[in-house]
Coordinates of C-alpha atoms and ligand atoms in Angstrom, one line a residue:
X1 CA 130.8 -2.9 88.9
X2 CA 132.1 0.5 89.9
X3 CA 133.3 0.2 93.5
X4 CA 133.7 3.9 93.9
X5 CA 134.4 4.1 97.6
X6 CA 135.9 2.1 100.5
X7 CA 132.6 1.6 102.1
X8 CA 133.0 -2.2 102.1
X9 CA 135.7 -2.0 104.7
X10 CA 134.0 0.4 107.1
X11 CA 133.4 4.0 106.4
X12 CA 133.2 4.8 110.1
X13 CA 136.4 3.1 110.9
X14 CA 138.1 5.0 108.1
X15 CA 136.6 8.3 109.0
X16 CA 137.9 7.7 112.5
X17 CA 141.4 7.1 111.2
X18 CA 141.3 9.9 108.7
X19 CA 139.7 12.5 110.9
X20 CA 137.1 13.6 108.3
X21 CA 136.3 13.5 104.6
X22 CA 138.2 16.0 102.4
X23 CA 136.5 19.4 102.2
X24 CA 135.1 20.4 98.8
X25 CA 138.0 22.9 98.4
X26 CA 140.5 20.2 99.1
X27 CA 138.7 17.9 96.7
X28 CA 139.0 20.6 94.1
X29 CA 142.7 21.2 94.8
X30 CA 143.3 17.4 94.4
X31 CA 141.8 17.2 90.9
X32 CA 144.8 18.5 89.1
X33 CA 147.5 16.3 90.7
X34 CA 145.1 13.3 90.7
X35 CA 144.6 13.5 86.9
X36 CA 148.3 14.3 86.2
X37 CA 149.5 11.2 88.1
X38 CA 147.7 8.8 85.8
X39 CA 149.3 10.2 82.7
X40 CA 151.6 7.7 81.0
X41 CA 154.5 10.1 81.3
X42 CA 154.4 9.7 85.0
X43 CA 153.0 6.4 85.9
X44 CA 154.8 4.6 83.1
X45 CA 158.1 6.5 83.6
X46 CA 161.2 4.5 82.8
X47 CA 162.9 5.5 86.0
X48 CA 162.0 3.3 88.9
X49 CA 162.5 6.0 91.5
X50 CA 160.1 8.2 89.6
X51 CA 157.6 5.4 89.6
X52 CA 157.9 5.0 93.4
X53 CA 157.3 8.8 93.8
X54 CA 154.2 8.5 91.6
X55 CA 153.0 5.5 93.6
X56 CA 153.6 7.4 96.8
X57 CA 151.6 10.4 95.6
X58 CA 148.8 8.2 94.5
X59 CA 148.5 6.4 97.8
X60 CA 148.6 9.8 99.5
X61 CA 145.6 10.9 97.4
X62 CA 143.8 7.7 98.2
X63 CA 144.4 8.4 101.9
X64 CA 143.0 11.9 101.6
X65 CA 140.0 11.0 99.6
X66 CA 139.1 7.9 101.7
X67 CA 136.6 6.5 102.1
X68 CA 136.0 7.4 98.5
X69 CA 138.2 6.0 95.8
X70 CA 139.9 8.8 93.7
X71 CA 139.7 6.9 90.4
X72 CA 137.5 4.5 88.5
X73 CA 138.0 0.7 88.8
X74 CA 140.5 0.3 86.0
X75 CA 142.6 3.2 87.0
X76 CA 142.5 2.0 90.6
X77 CA 143.7 -1.4 89.4
X78 CA 146.6 0.2 87.5
X79 CA 147.4 2.3 90.6
X80 CA 147.6 -0.8 92.8
X81 CA 149.9 -2.4 90.2
X82 CA 152.2 0.6 90.4
X83 CA 152.1 0.6 94.2
X84 CA 152.8 -3.1 94.5
X85 CA 155.7 -2.9 91.9
X86 CA 157.3 -0.3 94.2
X87 CA 157.6 -3.1 96.9
X88 CA 160.5 -4.5 95.0
X89 CA 162.5 -1.7 96.8
X90 CA 161.7 -3.5 100.1
X91 CA 164.0 -6.4 99.0
X92 CA 167.1 -4.1 99.1
X93 CA 167.3 -1.7 102.0
X94 CA 170.0 0.4 100.4
X95 CA 167.9 1.7 97.4
X96 CA 167.2 5.4 97.2
X97 CA 163.5 4.8 97.4
X98 CA 163.4 2.4 100.4
X99 CA 162.1 5.0 102.9
X100 CA 159.4 6.1 100.5
X101 CA 158.4 2.5 99.9
X102 CA 158.1 1.8 103.6
X103 CA 155.8 4.8 103.9
X104 CA 153.6 3.4 101.0
X105 CA 153.5 0.1 102.9
X106 CA 152.4 1.8 106.1
X107 CA 149.6 3.7 104.4
X108 CA 148.4 0.6 102.6
X109 CA 148.3 -1.2 106.0
X110 CA 146.8 1.7 107.9
X111 CA 143.9 2.7 105.7
X112 CA 143.4 -0.9 104.6
X113 CA 143.3 -0.1 101.0
X114 CA 143.9 -3.8 100.3
X115 CA 140.2 -4.4 100.9
X116 CA 139.7 -2.5 97.7
X117 CA 142.3 -4.7 95.9
X118 CA 140.2 -7.7 97.0
X119 CA 137.0 -6.2 95.8
X120 CA 138.5 -5.3 92.5
X121 CA 139.7 -8.9 92.1
X122 CA 143.4 -7.9 91.7
X123 CA 144.5 -11.4 92.5
X124 CA 147.7 -11.2 90.3
X125 CA 148.7 -8.0 92.0
X126 CA 148.1 -9.4 95.5
X127 CA 150.1 -12.6 94.7
X128 CA 153.0 -10.4 93.5
X129 CA 152.7 -8.3 96.7
X130 CA 152.8 -11.4 98.9
X131 CA 155.9 -12.7 97.0
X132 CA 157.6 -9.4 97.5
X133 CA 156.9 -9.5 101.2
X134 CA 158.4 -13.0 101.6
X135 CA 161.4 -12.0 99.4
X136 CA 161.9 -8.8 101.4
X137 CA 162.2 -10.8 104.5
X138 CA 165.8 -11.6 103.5
X139 CA 166.7 -8.0 104.5
X140 CA 166.8 -6.8 108.0
X141 CA 163.8 -4.5 108.3
X142 CA 162.3 -2.7 111.3
X143 CA 159.6 -4.4 113.4
X144 CA 157.2 -1.8 111.9
X145 CA 157.7 -3.2 108.4
X146 CA 157.1 -6.8 109.6
X147 CA 153.9 -5.7 111.3
X148 CA 152.6 -3.8 108.3
X149 CA 153.1 -6.8 106.0
X150 CA 151.4 -9.0 108.5
X151 CA 148.4 -6.6 108.8
X152 CA 148.1 -6.5 105.0
X153 CA 148.3 -10.2 104.5
X154 CA 145.9 -11.0 107.3
X155 CA 143.5 -8.4 106.0
X156 CA 143.5 -9.7 102.5
X157 CA 142.9 -13.3 103.7
X158 CA 140.1 -12.2 106.0
X159 CA 138.5 -10.0 103.4
X160 CA 138.5 -12.6 100.6
X161 CA 135.5 -14.8 100.2
X162 CA 136.7 -17.4 97.8
X163 CA 140.5 -17.5 97.9
X164 CA 142.5 -19.3 95.2
X165 CA 145.3 -21.6 96.3
X166 CA 147.6 -19.7 94.0
X167 CA 147.0 -16.6 96.1
X168 CA 147.8 -18.5 99.3
X169 CA 150.8 -20.3 98.0
X170 CA 153.3 -17.6 99.0
X171 CA 152.1 -18.0 102.6
X172 CA 152.0 -21.8 102.5
X173 CA 155.4 -21.9 100.8
X174 CA 157.1 -19.8 103.4
X175 CA 155.9 -22.0 106.3
X176 CA 156.8 -25.3 104.5
X177 CA 159.4 -26.9 106.7
X178 CA 161.5 -28.2 103.9
X179 CA 161.7 -24.9 102.1
X180 CA 165.3 -24.0 102.6
X181 CA 165.1 -20.8 100.6
X182 CA 163.0 -19.2 103.3
X183 CA 164.6 -17.4 106.2
X184 CA 163.3 -17.9 109.7
X185 CA 161.9 -14.3 109.8
X186 CA 159.9 -15.0 106.6
X187 CA 158.7 -18.3 108.2
X188 CA 157.6 -16.2 111.2
X189 CA 155.6 -13.9 109.0
X190 CA 153.9 -16.8 107.3
X191 CA 153.3 -18.5 110.6
X192 CA 151.7 -15.3 112.1
X193 CA 149.3 -15.0 109.2
X194 CA 148.4 -18.7 109.4
X195 CA 147.8 -18.3 113.2
X196 CA 145.7 -15.2 112.7
X197 CA 143.6 -16.7 110.0
X198 CA 143.7 -20.4 111.1
X199 CA 140.0 -21.1 110.9
X200 CA 139.7 -19.6 107.4
X201 CA 142.9 -21.2 106.1
X202 CA 142.6 -24.7 107.5
X203 CA 140.5 -26.1 104.5
X204 CA 142.9 -24.5 102.0
X205 CA 145.9 -25.9 103.7
X206 CA 144.4 -29.4 103.6
X207 CA 143.6 -28.9 99.9
X208 CA 147.2 -27.8 99.3
X209 CA 148.4 -30.9 101.1
X210 CA 146.2 -33.2 99.1
X211 CA 147.4 -31.7 95.8
X212 CA 151.0 -32.4 96.9
X213 CA 150.0 -36.1 97.3
X214 CA 150.9 -38.3 94.4
X215 CA 149.8 -41.6 93.0
X216 CA 151.3 -45.0 93.7
X217 CA 154.9 -45.4 92.6
X218 CA 155.9 -46.7 89.2
X219 CA 158.5 -49.4 89.4
X220 CA 160.9 -47.5 87.2
X221 CA 164.3 -47.6 88.7
X222 CA 166.3 -44.5 89.1
X223 CA 163.7 -42.4 87.4
X224 CA 163.6 -38.7 88.2
X225 CA 160.0 -38.1 87.8
X226 CA 156.8 -39.9 88.5
X227 CA 154.0 -40.7 86.2
X228 CA 152.3 -37.3 86.5
X229 CA 155.5 -35.5 85.5
X230 CA 156.1 -34.0 89.0
X231 CA 159.6 -34.3 90.6
X232 CA 160.4 -37.4 92.6
X233 CA 160.4 -36.5 96.3
X234 CA 163.2 -38.1 98.2
X235 CA 163.2 -38.0 102.0
X236 CA 166.4 -37.9 103.9
X237 CA 167.2 -37.6 107.6
X238 CA 168.6 -34.3 108.7
X239 CA 168.5 -30.7 107.5
X240 CA 169.8 -29.2 104.3
X241 CA 173.6 -29.7 103.8
X242 CA 173.5 -33.3 105.2
X243 CA 175.5 -35.9 103.3
X244 CA 172.2 -37.9 102.8
X245 CA 170.9 -34.9 100.8
X246 CA 173.9 -35.2 98.5
X247 CA 173.4 -38.9 98.2
X248 CA 169.7 -38.3 97.3
X249 CA 170.8 -35.9 94.6
X250 CA 173.4 -38.3 93.3
X251 CA 170.8 -41.1 93.0
X252 CA 168.1 -38.9 91.5
X253 CA 169.7 -35.8 90.0
X254 CA 166.5 -33.9 89.5
X255 CA 164.7 -34.9 92.7
X256 CA 163.1 -32.8 95.4
X257 CA 165.2 -33.7 98.4
X258 CA 162.9 -33.5 101.5
X259 CA 164.6 -33.1 104.9
X260 CA 163.1 -35.1 107.7
X261 CA 164.1 -35.0 111.3
X262 CA 164.0 -38.8 111.9
X263 CA 164.3 -41.6 109.3
X264 CA 161.5 -43.6 111.0
X265 CA 159.1 -40.9 110.0
X266 CA 160.5 -40.2 106.6
X267 CA 157.7 -42.2 105.0
X268 CA 155.2 -41.3 107.6
X269 CA 153.8 -38.3 109.3
X270 CA 156.9 -36.2 109.5
X271 CA 156.6 -35.4 105.9
X272 CA 153.1 -34.3 106.3
X273 CA 154.1 -32.2 109.2
X274 CA 156.5 -30.3 107.0
X275 CA 153.7 -27.9 106.2
X276 CA 152.6 -27.4 109.8
X277 CA 155.9 -27.9 111.6
X278 CA 156.1 -24.2 112.0
X279 CA 152.5 -23.7 112.7
X280 CA 152.4 -21.6 115.9
X281 CA 151.3 -23.5 119.0
X282 CA 147.9 -22.0 119.7
X283 CA 146.9 -23.0 116.2
X284 CA 148.2 -26.5 116.5
X285 CA 145.9 -26.9 119.4
X286 CA 142.8 -25.9 117.5
X287 CA 143.4 -27.8 114.3
X288 CA 145.9 -30.5 114.8
X289 CA 143.4 -33.3 115.5
X290 CA 141.4 -32.8 112.3
X291 CA 144.4 -32.2 110.2
X292 CA 145.9 -35.3 111.6
X293 CA 143.1 -37.6 110.6
X294 CA 142.8 -36.1 107.1
X295 CA 146.5 -36.1 106.6
X296 CA 146.7 -39.7 107.5
X297 CA 144.8 -40.5 104.4
X298 CA 147.4 -38.8 102.2
X299 CA 150.5 -39.4 104.2
X300 CA 151.6 -42.5 102.4
X301 CA 152.1 -40.8 99.1
X302 CA 153.9 -37.7 100.2
X303 CA 157.4 -38.9 99.4
X304 CA 158.5 -41.5 96.9
X305 CA 161.8 -42.5 98.2
X306 CA 163.9 -42.4 101.4
X307 CA 167.7 -42.4 101.6
X308 CA 169.3 -44.4 104.3
X309 CA 173.0 -44.4 105.2
X310 CA 173.9 -48.1 105.8
X311 CA 177.7 -48.4 106.1
X312 CA 180.8 -46.4 106.0
X313 CA 184.3 -47.5 105.0
X314 CA 185.8 -46.1 108.2
X315 CA 183.0 -46.3 110.7
X316 CA 181.5 -49.6 109.6
X317 CA 177.9 -50.6 109.7
X318 CA 175.1 -48.2 110.9
X319 CA 173.4 -50.8 113.1
X320 CA 170.3 -48.7 113.9
X321 CA 169.6 -48.4 110.1
X322 CA 169.9 -52.2 109.7
X323 CA 167.2 -52.6 112.3
X324 CA 165.0 -50.0 110.6
X325 CA 165.2 -51.9 107.3
X326 CA 163.3 -54.7 108.9
X327 CA 160.9 -52.6 110.9
X328 CA 159.6 -50.8 107.9
X329 CA 158.1 -52.7 105.0
X330 CA 160.1 -50.8 102.4
X331 CA 162.1 -52.2 99.5
X332 CA 165.7 -51.3 98.5
X333 CA 165.6 -50.0 95.0
X334 CA 169.1 -48.6 94.7
X335 CA 172.4 -47.9 96.3
X336 CA 174.7 -44.9 96.2
X337 CA 178.3 -44.7 97.3
X338 CA 179.3 -41.2 98.3
X339 CA 182.8 -39.9 99.3
X340 CA 182.4 -38.0 102.5
X341 CA 184.8 -35.1 103.2
X342 CA 184.4 -33.6 106.6
X343 CA 185.2 -30.1 107.6
X344 CA 185.6 -28.5 111.1
X345 CA 183.2 -25.6 111.1
X346 CA 182.9 -22.7 113.6
X347 CA 181.3 -19.3 113.8
X348 CA 183.2 -16.4 112.3
X349 CA 186.0 -15.2 114.5
X350 CA 186.2 -18.5 116.5
X351 CA 189.6 -20.2 116.3
X352 CA 190.6 -23.8 116.8
X353 CA 192.1 -22.9 120.2
X354 CA 188.7 -21.5 121.4
X355 CA 187.0 -24.8 120.8
X356 CA 186.3 -27.2 123.7
X357 CA 183.6 -29.4 122.1
X358 CA 182.5 -30.5 118.7
X359 CA 179.0 -31.5 117.6
X360 CA 178.1 -34.0 114.8
X361 CA 176.5 -37.2 113.8
X362 CA 178.1 -40.2 115.7
X363 CA 179.3 -41.7 112.4
X364 CA 181.0 -38.5 111.4
X365 CA 182.6 -38.2 114.8
X366 CA 183.8 -41.8 114.5
X367 CA 185.3 -41.1 111.0
X368 CA 187.3 -38.2 112.5
X369 CA 188.3 -40.0 115.7
X370 CA 192.1 -39.5 115.4
X371 CA 191.9 -35.9 114.4
X372 CA 189.4 -34.9 117.1
X373 CA 191.5 -36.8 119.7
X374 CA 194.6 -34.9 118.6
X375 CA 192.8 -31.6 119.1
X376 CA 191.4 -32.7 122.5
X377 CA 187.8 -31.9 121.6
X378 CA 184.9 -33.3 123.6
X379 CA 182.4 -35.0 121.2
X380 CA 178.7 -34.4 121.3
X381 CA 176.4 -36.6 119.2
X382 CA 173.5 -35.0 117.3
X383 CA 171.1 -36.3 114.7
X384 CA 172.9 -35.2 111.6
X385 CA 176.0 -33.3 110.5
X386 CA 174.2 -30.4 109.0
X387 CA 171.9 -30.1 112.0
X388 CA 175.1 -29.8 114.1
X389 CA 176.3 -26.9 111.9
X390 CA 172.9 -25.2 112.1
X391 CA 172.9 -25.5 115.9
X392 CA 176.4 -24.0 116.2
X393 CA 175.4 -21.1 114.0
X394 CA 171.9 -20.5 115.4
X395 CA 173.2 -20.4 119.0
X396 CA 176.4 -18.4 118.0
X397 CA 178.4 -20.9 120.0
X398 CA 181.9 -19.7 120.7
X399 CA 183.3 -22.9 122.3
X400 CA 181.8 -25.4 120.0
X401 CA 182.4 -26.4 116.4
X402 CA 180.7 -28.8 114.0
X403 CA 181.9 -31.7 111.9
X404 CA 180.0 -31.4 108.6
X405 CA 180.2 -30.8 104.9
X406 CA 181.6 -27.6 103.3
X407 CA 178.0 -27.1 101.9
X408 CA 176.6 -27.1 105.4
X409 CA 179.2 -24.5 106.3
X410 CA 178.1 -22.3 103.5
X411 CA 174.4 -22.7 104.2
X412 CA 174.7 -21.8 107.8
X413 CA 177.3 -19.1 107.4
X414 CA 180.1 -20.9 109.3
X415 CA 183.8 -20.7 108.8
X416 CA 185.9 -23.7 107.7
X417 CA 188.6 -24.1 110.3
X418 CA 190.0 -27.4 108.8
X419 CA 189.2 -29.4 105.7
X420 CA 189.4 -33.2 105.1
X421 CA 189.6 -34.0 108.7
X422 CA 188.4 -37.6 108.3
X423 CA 191.0 -40.2 109.4
X424 CA 191.5 -41.5 105.9
X425 CA 191.0 -39.8 102.6
X426 CA 189.1 -42.8 101.3
X427 CA 186.0 -42.2 103.4
X428 CA 183.0 -43.6 101.6
X429 CA 179.4 -44.0 102.9
X430 CA 177.0 -46.4 101.2
X431 CA 173.4 -45.2 101.1
X432 CA 170.3 -47.3 100.3
X433 CA 167.4 -45.9 98.3
X434 CA 164.1 -47.2 99.7
X435 CA 160.6 -47.2 98.1
X436 CA 157.2 -48.7 98.9
X437 CA 157.3 -50.8 95.7
X438 CA 160.2 -53.1 94.7
X439 CA 161.8 -52.6 91.3
X440 CA 161.7 -55.3 88.7
X441 CA 165.2 -56.9 88.9
X442 CA 167.1 -56.8 85.6
X443 CA 170.1 -58.6 84.1
X444 CA 171.2 -55.8 81.7
X445 CA 173.6 -54.4 84.3
X446 CA 175.3 -55.5 87.5
X447 CA 172.7 -56.1 90.2
X448 CA 173.0 -56.7 93.9
X449 CA 170.5 -58.4 96.2
X450 CA 170.1 -57.8 99.9
X451 CA 168.4 -60.3 102.1
X452 CA 167.8 -60.9 105.8
X453 CA 167.4 -64.3 107.4
X454 CA 167.6 -66.1 110.7
X455 CA 168.6 -69.7 111.4
X456 CA 167.9 -72.3 114.0
X457 CA 170.6 -73.0 116.6
X458 CA 173.0 -75.7 115.8
X459 CA 176.6 -76.5 114.7
X460 CA 177.5 -75.3 111.2
X461 CA 174.1 -73.8 110.3
X462 CA 175.6 -70.4 109.4
X463 CA 178.3 -72.2 107.3
X464 CA 175.5 -74.1 105.6
X465 CA 173.6 -70.9 104.9
X466 CA 176.6 -69.2 103.3
X467 CA 177.4 -72.3 101.3
X468 CA 174.2 -71.9 99.3
X469 CA 175.9 -69.0 97.6
X470 CA 179.5 -70.4 97.4
X471 CA 178.1 -73.5 95.7
X472 CA 176.7 -71.3 93.0
X473 CA 179.7 -69.0 92.6
X474 CA 177.7 -66.1 94.0
X475 CA 179.9 -63.5 95.6
X476 CA 178.9 -62.1 99.0
X477 CA 179.8 -58.4 99.5
X478 CA 178.5 -57.9 103.0
X479 CA 177.3 -59.9 106.1
X480 CA 176.0 -58.3 109.2
X481 CA 174.4 -59.9 112.2
X482 CA 172.0 -58.1 114.5
X483 CA 170.4 -59.3 117.7
X484 CA 166.7 -59.9 117.6
X485 CA 165.3 -58.1 120.6
X486 CA 162.4 -60.4 121.2
X487 CA 160.4 -58.8 118.5
X488 CA 157.8 -60.8 116.6
X489 CA 158.4 -61.6 113.0
X490 CA 156.4 -63.2 110.2
X491 CA 157.4 -66.7 109.1
X492 CA 159.7 -67.6 106.3
X493 CA 157.1 -67.4 103.4
X494 CA 156.8 -63.7 104.2
X495 CA 153.1 -63.5 103.0
X496 CA 151.9 -61.9 106.2
X497 CA 149.8 -65.0 107.1
X498 CA 152.4 -67.0 109.0
X499 CA 152.6 -67.5 112.8
X500 CA 154.6 -65.2 115.0
X501 CA 158.1 -66.4 115.9
X502 CA 161.0 -65.2 117.9
X503 CA 164.7 -65.6 116.9
X504 CA 168.0 -64.8 118.4
X505 CA 169.9 -63.4 115.5
X506 CA 169.3 -61.9 112.1
X507 CA 171.8 -62.1 109.4
X508 CA 171.9 -59.4 106.7
X509 CA 173.6 -60.5 103.5
X510 CA 174.3 -58.7 100.3
X511 CA 175.2 -60.8 97.3
X512 CA 176.2 -59.9 93.7
X513 CA 173.4 -61.3 91.6
X514 CA 170.0 -60.1 90.4
X515 CA 166.8 -61.9 91.6
X516 CA 166.0 -62.2 87.9
X517 CA 168.9 -64.7 87.8
X518 CA 168.0 -68.3 88.1
X519 CA 171.1 -69.1 90.1
X520 CA 170.1 -66.5 92.7
X521 CA 166.6 -67.9 92.9
X522 CA 167.9 -71.4 93.4
X523 CA 170.3 -70.2 96.2
X524 CA 167.4 -68.6 98.1
X525 CA 165.2 -71.6 97.6
X526 CA 168.0 -73.7 99.1
X527 CA 168.4 -71.2 102.0
X528 CA 164.7 -71.3 102.7
X529 CA 165.0 -75.1 103.4
X530 CA 166.7 -74.4 106.7
X531 CA 166.2 -70.7 107.4
X532 CA 163.5 -70.0 110.0
X533 CA 162.9 -66.6 108.5
X534 CA 163.9 -65.0 105.1
X535 CA 163.0 -61.8 103.5
X536 CA 164.4 -60.3 100.3
X537 CA 165.0 -56.6 101.1
X538 CA 165.6 -55.7 97.4
X539 CA 167.4 -56.5 94.2
X540 CA 168.9 -53.3 92.7
X541 CA 171.6 -52.0 90.4
X542 CA 175.1 -51.7 91.8
X543 CA 176.5 -48.2 92.1
X544 CA 179.7 -48.5 90.1
X545 CA 180.4 -44.8 90.1
X546 CA 182.3 -42.8 92.8
X547 CA 182.3 -39.1 93.5
Ligands
PRE601 O1 174.5 -36.5 109.1 C1 174.6 -36.6 107.9 O2 175.0 -35.6 107.2 C2 174.2 -37.8 107.2 O3 173.9 -37.8 106.1 C3 174.3 -39.1 108.0 C4 175.7 -39.8 107.8 C5 175.6 -41.2 108.4 O4 174.6 -41.6 109.0 O5 176.5 -41.9 108.3 C6 176.0 -39.9 106.4 C7 177.2 -39.9 106.0 C8 178.4 -39.7 106.9 O6 178.9 -41.0 107.0 C9 178.0 -39.2 108.2 C10 176.7 -39.1 108.6

């Protein structure tokens, strides 16, 4: 089909913008340059600046001849390809052709030539254009550039009848909450397009989310991919640069580490919200309820593992996380020990003497207790170390620093004022890997089993409980007691059918044996005889490595 003119996107509107159609004499005058431009020696010139100049002349001719297209369909497609290729110049402001490229962008936005791109089904070219826009947002452009990109993207979406997910993926990718490669300004661009086209994009967003969902877990331990070949998604609490992210990557070297604001939600809705976390408010109001209900259906399969810090060699047990282990019906499938080396981070130009306060995760603050006291800094607890660094950078704080990793310093552009500020160089945090399915315990390598139980009141019951292991030469590596805050629990057989009971204390015990081991099974059978509640949290390989 020969499109031939821009009638599809409003002749009148265009005539208004252009003033009038070109006169016959102007049409005649244009013939020569119009034909010359499509010659290979110009449009396929090896020099990129020449190509941009050709693209600029072509779009100028399109502007003059509007609403008629100056070329036939194939030549128009080639011209669009050349025009879009020139947008590479938008990614580096210092290039010679930057100003010319901005003017091409402006014309494309103003005369809405992109409608013709949609009609000509130039999907590949449009995707390339969207990708350039997102990439270009790493450079500091004027507001005008931002608004032209927004106009073009919205127009393309609104003009397209049947949009492919591939075409939308640059937009969805740049609003994805866990996409650390995207700068806030690019997120804003994606968010504005989503907001402007919310009604049209809603079904596509849901489709994209469903495709992200994955089937039930395989029980393969420490496997980096799931059955369909996609990467294992490992949720961790905090933002990029948190120690938990490094622990996730140590356990599953090829995984996709997914930042979540709170651990409680790592396996739940937070991971679903990663797509719509940056959805602008007005849009949330109109679609959140339906998105919510549909997302609930897929939420359970959005991540495969969660990483949970459980204890630290200096700070001790992380009590809240012990409580979470019981609240969620997840299984421990692995552990990772990670050497934590803290830095004091601050904005560029800020010196140690300027600091009055320091932000970090309470565990990190506790691990640097002596050093921070020596410096006389007021401690402020936040959700994670990298989040603290991000906050200090984002708000350009001059009186506050952050205790976090050097990686967080790099990510958020902070200066390292001091390194290795933990109170002891042997500062190791133990992380647990959690999954919905347990792994099949083995005997081929050292295994550890974590259990939680409660006991009736009485003299010597705890002694008796621990003796079941001592009698069988099973070594205990950890014992932790937690108060039971009057919360109902299932009974000892753990099959969900027991009556509700209340206990005073819970004992968390780790012992060095696999549940595949007869000795360990006998010990637990023995313990069950007088435990009022018992659950195996997981039997998993011991982390014998240290980094
Ligand atoms: O805030 C982080 O970076 C975390 O990964 C959390 C955490 C923790 O909870 O203990 C992990 C390791 C360090 O011990 C300090 C903080």
